Amino acid sequence: MDASHLVEVSGLILGSLLLLLVGGVWIGAALLICGFIAMQFAPAGIQLGAALATNAWSGAASWSLAALPLFIWMGEILFRTRLSDEMFRGLAPWLNWLPGRLVHVNVLGCGLFGAVSGSSAATTAMVAKITLPELKKRGYNERIALGSLAGAGTLGFLVPPSIPMIVYAVAANVSIIQMFMAGLLPAVIVMGLYMGAIVVWHLMNKDQSPPPEPRMPFRAKLKETLNLIPLALLILTVFGALLLGWATATECAAWGVLGALVIALWQRALTWKTFIDSIMGATRMTSMIMLILTGAGYMSIAMGYTGIPNALASWVDSFQLSPYALIAVLTIMYVLLGCAIDGLSMIVLTTVVVLPMIQQAGFDLVWFGIFLVLMVEMAQITPPVGFNLFVLQTMSGRDSLTVAKAALPFFFLLLAAVAVLTIFPDIVLVLPRMVYPG
Amino acid sequence: MSTADPRHSVFPEWLRKGLDALYLGAGYLGGIFLVAIFVIMLSLSAGRPLGIDIPAGDDFTAWCMAACAFLALAHTFRSAELIRMGLVIDRLNGRARHIVEIACTAIGTVAVSYFAWYAIDMTWTSWKFNDVSQGVIAVKLWIPQMAMAVGLALLALAFADELIHVLFGGSPRYEKPPVSNDEELIERIMESGA
Amino acid sequence: QTAWVLPSAYPPANYHVENLMQFAKDVDTASGGKLKITVHPNAALFKAPDIKRAVQTGQAQAGEVLISLHENENPVFGIDVVPFLATSFEQSKKLYEASKPAIEKALDEQGLKLLYATPWPPQGVFTKKDVNSVADLKGLKWRAYNVGTSRIAELVGAQPVTVQAAELPQALATGVVESLMTSSATGVDSKIWESLTHYYDTQAWIPKNITFVNKAAFEALDPEIQKAVTDSAAAAEARGWELGVEKTKAYMETLQKNGMQVVEPSEELKKGLADVGAKLTEDWLKKAGADGAAILDAYKKM
Ligand code: NA
Ligand code: NA
């Protein structure tokens, strides 16, 4: 395919996709239709419908994908427990010495919750429902409280388990486990950046911080810390099962569900009704994601038949952009996209076209997955469509502009994290390579 | 749209109730397969130190995954949890909105029916070819594939059902009513996977 | 000009895929550019289990697959994974020649035409302890991934464990799996020396990939282009067998270089495994019936 024809055809496909999506057609259906359009440019004689069915079946009937509904279910169960309240009480006594004090609970709490929830909005909501009122009561600056929550809530995506990581892993045909492992160190870096920024802000605005909490005797502190035990045990169960050789990486999800059920039963937070609700909630979300994955899978093989992505990659390659320039261009594109569309759409809309370019430029697909997850995180806190902003807007009663402004510094910190990971890609890749050679 | 009664139905009562029960029933069946994934995976994992193995447990898990996701599609659609972008359409009202909804539902019906048709064709071909699974236990593939065919057929039915409903002036039942309180809004955002 | 799509499940660097690429290039040259085959490696179009079906139903014109994946469908497809039936490349080639007419017939009934078959490295036993007889395999967590490996576990008293290929490196590292039977190639690909110590070169069986084409698509070609395809296929087959021998040597050296003990199995172990093999051949014959017996007779006479 020559360059002009190539641009025409890919423009037609992506244009139709955008039109259908903006027009309110369900994401999965829109992708199916665009896959069908792309298939018209495949070599003659290919059975389009049969290819769709085969691809959908082998994509859905997948052992490793079965971790997805289990992780969602685990989140659904935990949301019905008192875990976030306990988390606050367990962390708070230890942060008094640090400039910024209890604001750090937002960051640490979201990091911990990120480890049991695959969603950013859920992580934000679970932590915010406790910390927002507590911080307000103590007279903390609302702007820093809201901003840090918005930013840290996105850790729900970067700390495994993570829904966008699973969607990306399927779309890019990389290992879900490698993606999960790859997120851990970047999450530590993001948390470090956030906490550093909170410290700096408080050192510069000493008058805006409430007086320290009354000193608590060490024993009392320890006693409060016991509140962290259920959450710690849950995280230990999931990772312990993996490291001790009880479970493969996918099976960890089942241990997570078991742990969540035990906590919920222990806290008497589970009735038959909430139990069934948690199952059905998880099932519906699985269905929803599966339709999108199926559509994305079809579109991706349709593009594979046409050879467009590879041709497009060579075309972009002909501009001789340096890898850093390519990443810079993609970052700008994703930030703009991320203002208006949600993270899952962003992934499925772009991976087909972008991945071959990325490979051509010599980037690792797992590394790019983390880059993309960070872009999705940024999209969560940019207006007009930013789901973390929506959650906090609702929970704080502030208007969206206030929340967005409060979140802006944290948006730039995420951008800084992207720069760090681009310059030192090994931070992303060292863990997945260690756990998962080959 | 605001004038339409959401409960207004062009179908007789028994058919309406039957269809809704069908979607819901398949949804519950999907939920059962979710629990089955949990049980099989945990047995595989916990069984190892005890010397117990579930032959082809990985295959069975994979099939439960497909069954869980596809069987619950129609129920998910009717619970307004299949996601779409509201950026533009949420700003439309009255006649313009109604026309857009008809167009969306019609496009959705066509796309899903096409998909469902080929899922059924695939299952039928597996039966005709006598295709079997490739793991430790040879299972006839049309059996697990049935879940996908049935789930997609039900989704196509639910879409056609909605199309007729909206064409005859009903307000879409795949759209949730506007949120009445904060908790609901947050719950909705979480349901979108964001 | 005709365009064909040929999916394969293996990465571009794999020798089977390199061979396929060369095959596609040969066909292009020999047909004077009238038939262009685009190889889609890495399971980008179809995953391994779906490739045969995809070619059968016209979703791709040609494909490459590990034929024993389809042993549950027809015992003839599983003849090259009957343990200890053919334990060297020469024997394996003979077994292939003996079974080729039956395989071609089975494929033909499914609307497929066999182009060529090429071997993987032979299968050995990886463990992290000394294994001098089959009794030493007793109780080990043994990866069971098909009928044969599951039956071996049963016969030697090992504990069968279900783990997917994608999770194998991690399962080995954490002790979910303690022993398995696979090729030196898989051992190298999954850096198996990071978790296991011994490789017993039992040459239990030599699995094969087949490359095949949709019969209707093939018959639609002009006779001279058909000839270009079959000639290139013959060349690819010869190349593939040479590559198999060559790569096996390289893989074994890599295992050794990384500190793995590559061991010739002891007489006692060989004897025990041969007994297991005899039982499994019996199993196979039961499934394959008279046709199977005829293949084995022909093979033994070669
Ligand atoms: Na998470
Ligand atoms: Na945004």
Coordinates of N, CA and C in Angstrom, one line a residue, chain A residues 246-430:
Chain A
W246 N 2.2 -22.0 46.1 CA 0.9 -22.5 46.2 C 0.1 -22.3 44.9
A247 N 0.4 -21.2 44.3 CA -0.5 -20.7 43.2 C 0.3 -20.2 42.0
T248 N -0.2 -20.4 40.8 CA 0.4 -19.7 39.7 C -0.1 -18.3 39.8
A249 N 0.4 -17.4 38.9 CA 0.1 -16.0 39.0 C -1.4 -15.8 38.8
T250 N -2.0 -16.5 37.9 CA -3.4 -16.4 37.6 C -4.3 -16.8 38.9
E251 N -3.8 -17.9 39.5 CA -4.6 -18.5 40.6 C -4.6 -17.6 41.8
C252 N -3.6 -16.6 41.9 CA -3.6 -15.7 43.0 C -4.9 -15.0 43.1
A253 N -5.5 -14.7 42.0 CA -6.8 -14.0 42.0 C -7.8 -14.8 42.9
A254 N -7.8 -16.1 42.7 CA -8.7 -16.9 43.5 C -8.4 -16.8 45.0
W255 N -7.2 -16.8 45.4 CA -6.8 -16.6 46.8 C -7.2 -15.2 47.3
G256 N -7.1 -14.2 46.4 CA -7.6 -12.9 46.7 C -9.1 -12.9 47.1
V257 N -9.9 -13.5 46.3 CA -11.3 -13.6 46.5 C -11.6 -14.3 47.8
L258 N -10.8 -15.4 48.0 CA -11.0 -16.2 49.3 C -10.7 -15.2 50.5
G259 N -9.6 -14.5 50.4 CA -9.2 -13.6 51.5 C -10.3 -12.5 51.7
A260 N -10.8 -12.0 50.6 CA -11.8 -10.9 50.7 C -13.1 -11.5 51.4
L261 N -13.4 -12.7 51.0 CA -14.6 -13.3 51.6 C -14.4 -13.6 53.1
V262 N -13.2 -14.0 53.5 CA -12.9 -14.2 54.9 C -13.0 -12.9 55.7
I263 N -12.4 -11.8 55.1 CA -12.5 -10.6 55.8 C -13.9 -10.1 56.0
A264 N -14.7 -10.2 54.9 CA -16.1 -9.8 54.9 C -16.9 -10.6 55.9
L265 N -16.7 -11.9 56.0 CA -17.4 -12.7 57.0 C -17.0 -12.4 58.4
W266 N -15.7 -12.2 58.6 CA -15.1 -11.8 59.9 C -15.8 -10.5 60.4
Q267 N -15.9 -9.6 59.5 CA -16.5 -8.3 59.9 C -18.0 -8.3 59.9
R268 N -18.6 -9.5 59.6 CA -20.0 -9.6 59.4 C -20.6 -8.6 58.4
A269 N -19.8 -8.3 57.4 CA -20.2 -7.3 56.4 C -21.0 -7.9 55.2
L270 N -21.1 -9.2 55.3 CA -21.7 -9.9 54.1 C -23.0 -10.5 54.5
T271 N -24.1 -10.1 53.8 CA -25.3 -10.9 53.9 C -25.5 -11.6 52.6
W272 N -26.5 -12.5 52.5 CA -26.7 -13.2 51.3 C -27.0 -12.2 50.1
K273 N -27.7 -11.2 50.5 CA -28.0 -10.2 49.4 C -26.8 -9.5 48.9
T274 N -25.9 -9.0 49.8 CA -24.7 -8.3 49.3 C -23.8 -9.3 48.6
F275 N -23.8 -10.6 49.1 CA -22.9 -11.6 48.4 C -23.4 -11.8 47.0
I276 N -24.7 -11.9 46.8 CA -25.2 -12.1 45.4 C -24.9 -10.8 44.6
D277 N -25.1 -9.7 45.2 CA -24.9 -8.4 44.5 C -23.4 -8.3 44.1
S278 N -22.5 -8.8 44.9 CA -21.1 -8.7 44.5 C -20.8 -9.6 43.4
I279 N -21.4 -10.8 43.3 CA -21.2 -11.7 42.2 C -21.8 -11.1 40.9
M280 N -23.0 -10.6 41.0 CA -23.6 -10.1 39.8 C -22.9 -8.8 39.3
G281 N -22.5 -8.0 40.2 CA -21.8 -6.8 39.8 C -20.5 -7.1 39.1
A282 N -19.8 -8.1 39.6 CA -18.6 -8.5 39.0 C -18.8 -9.2 37.6
T283 N -19.9 -9.9 37.5 CA -20.3 -10.6 36.3 C -20.6 -9.6 35.2
R284 N -21.4 -8.6 35.6 CA -21.8 -7.5 34.6 C -20.5 -6.8 34.1
M285 N -19.7 -6.5 35.0 CA -18.5 -5.7 34.6 C -17.6 -6.6 33.7
T286 N -17.5 -7.9 34.0 CA -16.8 -8.8 33.1 C -17.4 -8.8 31.7
S287 N -18.7 -8.9 31.7 CA -19.4 -8.9 30.4 C -19.1 -7.6 29.6
M288 N -19.2 -6.5 30.3 CA -19.0 -5.2 29.6 C -17.5 -5.2 29.1
I289 N -16.6 -5.6 29.9 CA -15.2 -5.5 29.4 C -14.9 -6.5 28.3
M290 N -15.6 -7.7 28.4 CA -15.4 -8.7 27.4 C -15.9 -8.2 26.0
L291 N -17.0 -7.5 25.9 CA -17.5 -7.1 24.7 C -16.5 -6.1 24.0
I292 N -15.9 -5.2 24.9 CA -14.9 -4.3 24.4 C -13.7 -5.1 23.9
L293 N -13.2 -6.0 24.7 CA -12.0 -6.8 24.3 C -12.3 -7.5 23.0
T294 N -13.5 -8.1 22.8 CA -13.8 -8.8 21.6 C -13.7 -7.9 20.4
G295 N -14.3 -6.7 20.6 CA -14.3 -5.8 19.5 C -12.9 -5.3 19.2
A296 N -12.1 -5.1 20.2 CA -10.8 -4.6 20.0 C -9.9 -5.7 19.3
G297 N -10.2 -7.0 19.8 CA -9.5 -8.1 19.2 C -9.8 -8.3 17.7
Y298 N -11.1 -8.1 17.4 CA -11.5 -8.2 15.9 C -10.8 -7.1 15.1
M299 N -10.9 -5.9 15.7 CA -10.3 -4.8 14.9 C -8.8 -5.0 14.7
S300 N -8.2 -5.6 15.8 CA -6.8 -5.7 15.7 C -6.4 -6.8 14.6
I301 N -7.1 -7.9 14.6 CA -6.8 -8.9 13.5 C -7.2 -8.4 12.1
A302 N -8.3 -7.6 12.1 CA -8.7 -7.0 10.8 C -7.5 -6.2 10.3
M303 N -7.0 -5.3 11.1 CA -5.9 -4.5 10.7 C -4.7 -5.4 10.4
G304 N -4.5 -6.5 11.1 CA -3.4 -7.4 10.8 C -3.5 -7.9 9.4
Y305 N -4.7 -8.3 9.0 CA -4.9 -8.8 7.6 C -4.6 -7.8 6.6
T306 N -4.9 -6.5 6.9 CA -4.7 -5.5 5.9 C -3.2 -5.1 5.8
G307 N -2.5 -5.3 6.9 CA -1.1 -4.9 6.9 C -0.9 -3.4 7.1
I308 N -2.0 -2.7 7.4 CA -1.9 -1.3 7.6 C -0.9 -0.9 8.8
P309 N -1.1 -1.5 9.9 CA -0.2 -1.0 11.0 C 1.2 -1.1 10.7
N310 N 1.7 -2.2 10.1 CA 3.1 -2.3 9.8 C 3.5 -1.2 8.7
A311 N 2.6 -1.0 7.7 CA 3.0 0.0 6.7 C 3.0 1.4 7.4
L312 N 2.1 1.6 8.3 CA 2.0 2.9 9.0 C 3.3 3.1 9.8
A313 N 3.7 2.0 10.4 CA 4.9 2.1 11.2 C 6.1 2.4 10.4
S314 N 6.2 1.8 9.2 CA 7.4 2.1 8.4 C 7.3 3.6 7.9
W315 N 6.0 4.0 7.7 CA 5.8 5.4 7.2 C 6.3 6.4 8.3
V316 N 5.9 6.1 9.6 CA 6.3 7.0 10.7 C 7.8 6.9 10.8
D317 N 8.3 5.6 10.6 CA 9.8 5.4 10.7 C 10.5 6.3 9.7
S318 N 9.9 6.5 8.6 CA 10.6 7.3 7.5 C 10.9 8.7 8.0
F319 N 10.2 9.2 9.0 CA 10.5 10.5 9.5 C 11.7 10.6 10.3
Q320 N 12.3 9.4 10.7 CA 13.5 9.3 11.4 C 13.4 10.1 12.8
L321 N 12.2 10.0 13.4 CA 12.1 10.6 14.8 C 13.0 9.8 15.7
S322 N 13.6 10.5 16.7 CA 14.4 9.7 17.7 C 13.3 9.1 18.6
P323 N 13.7 8.0 19.3 CA 12.7 7.4 20.2 C 12.1 8.3 21.2
Y324 N 12.9 9.2 21.7 CA 12.4 10.2 22.7 C 11.4 11.1 22.0
A325 N 11.7 11.5 20.8 CA 10.7 12.4 20.1 C 9.4 11.7 19.9
L326 N 9.5 10.4 19.5 CA 8.3 9.6 19.3 C 7.5 9.6 20.6
I327 N 8.1 9.3 21.7 CA 7.4 9.3 23.0 C 6.8 10.6 23.3
A328 N 7.6 11.7 23.0 CA 7.0 13.0 23.3 C 5.8 13.3 22.5
V329 N 5.8 13.0 21.2 CA 4.7 13.2 20.3 C 3.5 12.3 20.8
L330 N 3.7 11.1 21.2 CA 2.7 10.2 21.7 C 2.1 10.8 23.0
T331 N 3.0 11.3 23.8 CA 2.5 11.8 25.1 C 1.5 13.0 24.9
I332 N 1.9 13.9 24.0 CA 1.0 15.0 23.7 C -0.3 14.5 23.1
M333 N -0.3 13.5 22.2 CA -1.5 13.0 21.6 C -2.4 12.3 22.7
Y334 N -1.8 11.6 23.6 CA -2.6 10.9 24.6 C -3.1 11.9 25.7
V335 N -2.4 12.9 26.0 CA -2.9 13.9 26.9 C -4.1 14.5 26.4
L336 N -4.0 14.9 25.1 CA -5.2 15.5 24.4 C -6.4 14.6 24.4
L337 N -6.1 13.3 23.9 CA -7.2 12.3 23.9 C -7.8 12.1 25.2
G338 N -6.9 12.1 26.2 CA -7.3 11.8 27.6 C -8.2 12.8 28.2
C339 N -8.2 14.0 27.7 CA -9.1 15.0 28.2 C -10.5 14.6 27.9
A340 N -10.8 14.0 26.7 CA -12.1 13.8 26.3 C -12.6 12.4 26.4
I341 N -11.8 11.4 26.3 CA -12.3 10.0 26.3 C -11.7 9.2 27.5
D342 N -12.4 8.1 27.8 CA -12.1 7.4 29.0 C -10.9 6.5 28.7
G343 N -10.3 6.0 29.7 CA -9.0 5.2 29.6 C -9.1 3.9 28.7
L344 N -10.2 3.1 29.0 CA -10.3 1.9 28.2 C -10.4 2.2 26.7
S345 N -11.3 3.2 26.4 CA -11.4 3.6 24.9 C -10.1 4.0 24.4
M346 N -9.3 4.7 25.2 CA -8.1 5.2 24.7 C -7.1 4.1 24.4
I347 N -7.1 3.1 25.2 CA -6.3 1.9 24.9 C -6.7 1.2 23.6
V348 N -8.0 0.8 23.6 CA -8.4 0.0 22.4 C -8.4 0.8 21.1
L349 N -8.6 2.1 21.3 CA -8.6 3.0 20.1 C -7.2 3.1 19.4
T350 N -6.2 3.1 20.2 CA -4.9 3.4 19.7 C -3.9 2.3 19.6
T351 N -4.0 1.2 20.4 CA -3.0 0.2 20.4 C -2.7 -0.3 19.0
V352 N -3.8 -0.6 18.3 CA -3.6 -1.3 17.0 C -2.6 -0.5 16.1
V353 N -2.8 0.8 16.1 CA -2.0 1.6 15.2 C -0.6 1.9 15.8
V354 N -0.6 2.1 17.1 CA 0.6 2.6 17.7 C 1.6 1.5 18.0
L355 N 1.2 0.3 18.3 CA 2.1 -0.7 18.7 C 3.2 -1.0 17.7
P356 N 2.9 -1.2 16.4 CA 4.0 -1.5 15.5 C 5.0 -0.4 15.4
M357 N 4.5 0.9 15.6 CA 5.5 2.0 15.6 C 6.5 1.9 16.7
I358 N 5.8 1.5 17.9 CA 6.6 1.4 19.1 C 7.7 0.3 19.0
Q359 N 7.2 -0.8 18.4 CA 8.2 -1.9 18.2 C 9.3 -1.5 17.3
Q360 N 8.9 -0.9 16.2 CA 9.8 -0.4 15.2 C 10.9 0.5 15.8
A361 N 10.5 1.3 16.7 CA 11.4 2.2 17.4 C 12.2 1.6 18.5
G362 N 12.0 0.3 18.7 CA 12.8 -0.5 19.6 C 12.3 -0.5 21.1
F363 N 11.1 0.0 21.3 CA 10.6 -0.1 22.7 C 10.0 -1.4 23.1
D364 N 10.1 -1.8 24.3 CA 9.5 -3.0 24.8 C 8.0 -2.9 25.0
L365 N 7.2 -3.9 24.6 CA 5.8 -3.7 24.7 C 5.3 -3.7 26.1
V366 N 6.0 -4.3 27.0 CA 5.6 -4.2 28.4 C 5.9 -2.8 28.9
W367 N 7.0 -2.3 28.6 CA 7.3 -0.9 28.9 C 6.3 0.0 28.4
F368 N 5.9 -0.1 27.1 CA 4.9 0.8 26.6 C 3.6 0.6 27.3
G369 N 3.3 -0.6 27.7 CA 2.0 -0.8 28.5 C 2.0 0.1 29.7
I370 N 3.1 0.2 30.4 CA 3.2 1.0 31.6 C 3.0 2.5 31.2
F371 N 3.7 2.8 30.2 CA 3.6 4.2 29.7 C 2.1 4.5 29.4
L372 N 1.4 3.6 28.8 CA 0.0 3.8 28.4 C -0.8 3.9 29.7
V373 N -0.5 3.0 30.7 CA -1.3 3.1 31.9 C -1.1 4.4 32.6
L374 N 0.1 5.0 32.5 CA 0.3 6.3 33.1 C -0.5 7.4 32.3
M375 N -0.6 7.2 31.0 CA -1.4 8.1 30.2 C -2.9 8.0 30.7
V376 N -3.3 6.8 30.9 CA -4.7 6.6 31.3 C -4.9 7.2 32.7
E377 N -3.9 7.1 33.6 CA -4.0 7.7 34.9 C -4.1 9.2 34.8
M378 N -3.3 9.8 33.8 CA -3.4 11.3 33.7 C -4.8 11.6 33.2
A379 N -5.4 10.8 32.3 CA -6.7 11.1 31.7 C -7.8 11.1 32.8
Q380 N -7.5 10.3 33.9 CA -8.5 10.3 35.0 C -8.6 11.6 35.7
I381 N -7.6 12.5 35.6 CA -7.6 13.7 36.4 C -7.5 15.0 35.5
T382 N -7.8 14.8 34.2 CA -7.9 16.0 33.3 C -9.3 16.3 33.0
P383 N -9.8 17.5 33.0 CA -11.1 17.9 32.6 C -11.2 17.9 31.1
P384 N -12.4 17.8 30.4 CA -13.7 17.7 31.1 C -14.1 16.3 31.5
V385 N -13.5 15.3 30.9 CA -13.9 13.9 31.3 C -12.7 13.3 32.1
G386 N -12.9 13.4 33.4 CA -11.9 12.8 34.3 C -12.6 12.1 35.4
F387 N -12.5 10.8 35.5 CA -13.4 10.1 36.4 C -13.1 10.3 37.8
N388 N -11.8 10.5 38.1 CA -11.4 10.8 39.5 C -11.9 12.1 39.9
L389 N -11.9 13.1 39.0 CA -12.4 14.4 39.3 C -13.9 14.3 39.6
F390 N -14.7 13.5 38.8 CA -16.1 13.3 39.0 C -16.3 12.8 40.5
V391 N -15.6 11.7 40.8 CA -15.8 11.1 42.1 C -15.6 12.1 43.2
L392 N -14.5 12.9 43.1 CA -14.1 13.8 44.2 C -15.0 15.0 44.2
Q393 N -15.4 15.5 43.0 CA -16.4 16.5 42.9 C -17.6 16.2 43.7
T394 N -18.1 15.0 43.5 CA -19.3 14.5 44.2 C -19.1 14.4 45.7
M395 N -17.9 13.8 46.0 CA -17.7 13.5 47.5 C -17.4 14.8 48.3
S396 N -16.8 15.8 47.6 CA -16.4 17.0 48.3 C -17.5 18.1 48.2
G397 N -18.3 18.0 47.2 CA -19.3 19.1 47.0 C -18.7 20.3 46.3
R398 N -17.4 20.2 45.8 CA -16.8 21.4 45.1 C -17.1 21.3 43.7
D399 N -16.9 22.4 43.0 CA -17.2 22.3 41.5 C -16.0 21.7 40.8
S400 N -16.2 21.3 39.6 CA -15.2 20.5 38.9 C -13.9 21.3 38.7
L401 N -14.0 22.6 38.5 CA -12.8 23.4 38.2 C -11.9 23.4 39.4
T402 N -12.5 23.5 40.6 CA -11.7 23.6 41.8 C -10.9 22.2 42.0
V403 N -11.6 21.2 41.7 CA -11.0 19.9 41.9 C -9.9 19.7 40.8
A404 N -10.2 20.1 39.6 CA -9.2 19.9 38.5 C -8.0 20.7 38.8
K405 N -8.1 22.0 39.3 CA -7.0 22.8 39.6 C -6.2 22.2 40.8
A406 N -6.9 21.6 41.8 CA -6.2 21.0 42.9 C -5.3 19.8 42.4
A407 N -5.9 19.1 41.3 CA -5.2 17.9 40.8 C -4.1 18.2 39.9
L408 N -4.0 19.4 39.4 CA -3.1 19.8 38.3 C -1.6 19.5 38.7
P409 N -1.1 19.9 39.9 CA 0.3 19.6 40.2 C 0.5 18.1 40.1
F410 N -0.4 17.3 40.5 CA -0.2 15.8 40.5 C -0.2 15.3 39.1
F411 N -0.9 16.0 38.2 CA -0.9 15.6 36.8 C 0.6 15.8 36.3
F412 N 1.2 16.9 36.7 CA 2.6 17.2 36.3 C 3.6 16.2 36.9
L413 N 3.2 15.7 38.1 CA 4.1 14.7 38.7 C 4.0 13.4 38.0
L414 N 2.8 13.1 37.5 CA 2.7 11.9 36.6 C 3.6 12.0 35.4
L415 N 3.5 13.2 34.8 CA 4.3 13.5 33.6 C 5.8 13.3 33.9
A416 N 6.2 13.8 35.1 CA 7.6 13.6 35.5 C 7.9 12.1 35.6
A417 N 7.0 11.4 36.2 CA 7.2 9.9 36.3 C 7.4 9.3 34.9
V418 N 6.6 9.8 33.9 CA 6.8 9.3 32.6 C 8.2 9.6 32.0
A419 N 8.7 10.8 32.3 CA 10.0 11.2 31.9 C 11.0 10.3 32.5
V420 N 10.9 10.1 33.8 CA 11.9 9.2 34.5 C 11.9 7.8 33.9
L421 N 10.7 7.2 33.7 CA 10.6 5.9 33.1 C 11.1 5.8 31.7
T422 N 11.0 6.9 31.0 CA 11.4 6.9 29.6 C 13.0 6.9 29.5
I423 N 13.6 7.7 30.5 CA 15.0 7.7 30.5 C 15.6 6.4 31.1
F424 N 14.9 5.9 32.1 CA 15.4 4.7 32.8 C 14.4 3.5 32.6
P425 N 14.3 3.0 31.4 CA 13.2 2.0 31.2 C 13.4 0.7 32.1
D426 N 14.6 0.5 32.5 CA 14.8 -0.7 33.4 C 14.0 -0.7 34.6
I427 N 13.7 0.5 35.1 CA 12.8 0.5 36.3 C 11.5 -0.3 36.1
V428 N 11.0 -0.2 34.9 CA 9.8 -0.9 34.5 C 10.1 -2.4 34.3
L429 N 11.2 -2.6 33.7 CA 11.4 -4.0 33.1 C 12.1 -5.0 34.1
V430 N 12.8 -4.4 35.1 CA 13.6 -5.3 35.9 C 12.8 -6.4 36.6

